Amino acid sequence: FAYGMKFVGPIRKALQVPTLFNLLGPLVNPSKPQNQVIGTANLTQLRLYTNVFQKMGINYTIVTSTDGYDEISLTSSFKVATATEEKIYSVAETGLPAVLPDEICGGKDQTLEDAKKVFDDVLNNEGKRGPKNVVLINSAFAIHTLCPNKSIEECIAEAKESIESGKAMQALKTYVTLNS
C-alpha cells in the first residue's frame, strides 16, 4: 500500500483539496518510524491520530493550533498530545512572542521557491522573526518527543543553538544528500 501512495501524489495535487491520503501518509510510512511528530488541521484529526498511534505503540507528539494551522503557528493557543499527556498551551507559555498570521502566511501567489527561500533563510539564521520562532517551537516539541525530561524552554534553546550554529542547515544538507 505504501508503495502505491507515490502514484496518487499527482492526483492529490490536482484535486487541491485534502483527501483521505493526507490522513494515511503518516500511518503507512514505509520506514515505520518509532518516533513521530505530526501536525493536524483540527482537534478531530488530533484525536484520530492519538488513538491510532496509541494502538501502534510508537512514541508520538501530535500538534494543532486552535485557529486551524496544522502545526504550532504561535498565532493562537495550540494543543499537544503525546503518549503520556494532552495539554493546551497559550503562546505566552512558550516564552516566544505571538506571531501574526501575515508573518507566516505566504498567500495564494507564493510559489514553492518562495516557501523554500523562507525555510532556507530560517535555517541560515537569516529568517524573519515570525517564521524562525514557528520553526523553533515546532522543533522544540520534536526534541521534547525524544527527550521528554527536558523542559520546553531547554528544547527551544537547543533548537535555537542548532539554527544559530549552522547545525540545522548541515543536517538538512546531509538529509538531502542521503536521499538524492
XYZ file of C-alpha atoms in Angstrom:
180
model
C 0.000 0.000 0.000
C 2.756 2.456 0.923
C 4.434 1.861 -2.434
C 1.208 2.728 -4.228
C 0.903 6.034 -2.370
C 3.520 7.664 -4.611
C 1.277 7.184 -7.625
C -1.632 9.116 -6.136
C 0.506 12.205 -5.447
C -0.156 13.914 -8.796
C -3.886 13.244 -8.480
C -3.993 14.646 -4.927
C -2.135 17.748 -6.080
C -4.539 18.263 -8.983
C -7.573 17.995 -6.685
C -6.230 20.818 -4.476
C -8.311 19.649 -1.502
C -7.362 17.369 1.382
C -8.152 13.704 0.786
C -8.043 10.502 2.795
C -4.460 10.119 1.586
C -3.485 13.176 3.657
C -4.521 11.223 6.749
C -2.966 7.933 5.661
C 0.520 9.271 4.910
C 1.920 9.201 8.469
C 0.307 5.828 9.109
C 1.777 3.974 6.126
C 5.284 5.403 6.208
C 7.411 2.535 4.845
C 10.271 3.350 7.245
C 7.961 2.575 10.196
C 9.379 5.277 12.489
C 9.090 4.558 16.192
C 9.040 8.292 16.962
C 6.767 10.705 15.125
C 5.778 14.336 15.357
C 2.885 15.369 13.156
C 0.622 18.350 12.825
C -3.102 18.099 12.257
C -5.570 20.632 10.915
C -8.057 20.208 13.752
C -8.837 18.527 17.047
C -10.798 15.705 15.383
C -7.722 14.654 13.409
C -5.568 15.013 16.526
C -7.858 12.609 18.384
C -7.854 10.145 15.456
C -4.058 10.018 15.279
C -3.762 9.812 19.063
C -5.937 6.697 19.103
C -4.104 5.060 16.205
C -0.608 5.876 17.485
C -1.501 4.538 20.935
C -2.537 1.240 19.339
C 0.646 1.186 17.228
C 2.757 1.618 20.353
C 5.018 4.336 18.997
C 6.345 7.443 20.700
C 4.486 10.442 19.281
C 3.654 14.089 19.569
C 0.669 15.461 17.691
C 0.096 19.204 17.483
C -2.611 21.517 16.202
C -3.213 25.220 16.528
C -6.671 26.161 17.716
C -7.079 28.513 14.755
C -6.648 25.814 12.102
C -2.927 25.609 11.374
C -1.596 22.059 11.156
C 1.441 22.983 13.220
C 2.240 25.198 16.166
C 1.805 28.575 14.497
C 2.191 30.869 17.524
C -0.843 32.746 16.159
C -3.105 31.216 18.804
C -3.154 28.649 21.555
C -2.339 25.110 20.488
C -2.914 21.580 21.676
C -0.206 18.962 22.077
C -0.968 15.265 22.559
C 1.700 12.740 23.498
C 1.627 9.158 24.713
C 1.572 10.445 28.283
C -0.411 13.705 28.251
C -2.523 16.217 26.411
C -2.252 19.912 27.040
C -3.461 23.168 25.586
C -0.700 25.781 25.614
C -1.007 29.520 25.295
C 1.597 31.306 23.212
C 2.760 33.098 26.360
C 3.678 29.750 27.954
C 6.277 29.154 25.240
C 8.279 32.257 26.108
C 8.158 33.241 22.440
C 6.184 36.226 21.136
C 2.867 35.761 19.371
C 3.001 35.764 15.588
C 0.535 37.484 13.289
C -0.872 35.275 10.509
C 0.557 37.647 7.875
C 4.058 36.924 9.205
C 3.846 33.240 8.286
C 1.231 33.062 5.540
C 2.680 33.114 2.056
C -0.593 33.876 0.339
C -2.083 32.396 -2.773
C 0.685 33.771 -5.004
C 3.515 32.146 -3.039
C 5.480 29.673 -5.108
C 7.324 26.600 -3.938
C 10.562 28.544 -4.469
C 9.249 31.354 -2.203
C 8.457 28.835 0.539
C 11.862 27.185 0.112
C 13.581 30.553 0.493
C 11.712 31.280 3.739
C 12.775 27.886 5.112
C 16.375 28.267 3.915
C 16.534 31.771 5.404
C 15.427 30.402 8.768
C 17.996 27.601 8.689
C 20.681 30.076 7.612
C 19.720 32.211 10.638
C 18.645 34.998 8.301
C 14.919 34.466 8.552
C 12.312 36.860 9.828
C 11.311 36.583 13.485
C 7.863 35.012 12.900
C 8.886 32.078 10.703
C 12.008 31.474 12.790
C 10.007 31.293 16.020
C 7.493 28.915 14.440
C 10.368 26.647 13.401
C 11.865 26.932 16.895
C 8.683 25.944 18.733
C 7.869 23.043 16.399
C 11.479 21.841 16.610
C 11.356 22.154 20.388
C 8.390 19.801 20.586
C 10.194 17.365 18.265
C 13.203 17.436 20.598
C 10.855 17.025 23.560
C 9.389 13.907 21.922
C 12.809 12.261 22.042
C 13.901 13.865 25.345
C 10.746 14.179 27.479
C 12.741 15.008 30.609
C 13.896 18.295 29.052
C 11.698 21.333 29.569
C 10.211 23.057 26.539
C 12.442 26.044 27.352
C 15.523 23.796 27.158
C 14.264 22.322 23.893
C 13.716 25.807 22.407
C 17.264 26.764 23.439
C 18.620 23.587 21.819
C 16.716 24.277 18.584
C 17.906 27.905 18.587
C 21.533 26.841 19.085
C 21.182 24.345 16.227
C 19.997 27.068 13.845
C 22.454 29.717 15.006
C 25.449 27.346 14.861
C 24.577 26.093 11.372
C 23.979 22.516 12.574
C 20.353 22.564 11.408
C 21.292 23.585 7.858
C 24.072 20.991 7.784
C 21.602 18.300 8.909
C 19.239 19.306 6.084
C 22.065 19.162 3.542
C 23.084 15.716 4.799
C 19.480 14.517 4.591
C 19.135 15.800 1.023
C 22.412 14.161 0.005
C 21.416 10.816 1.521
C 18.006 10.909 -0.151
C 19.072 12.091 -3.618
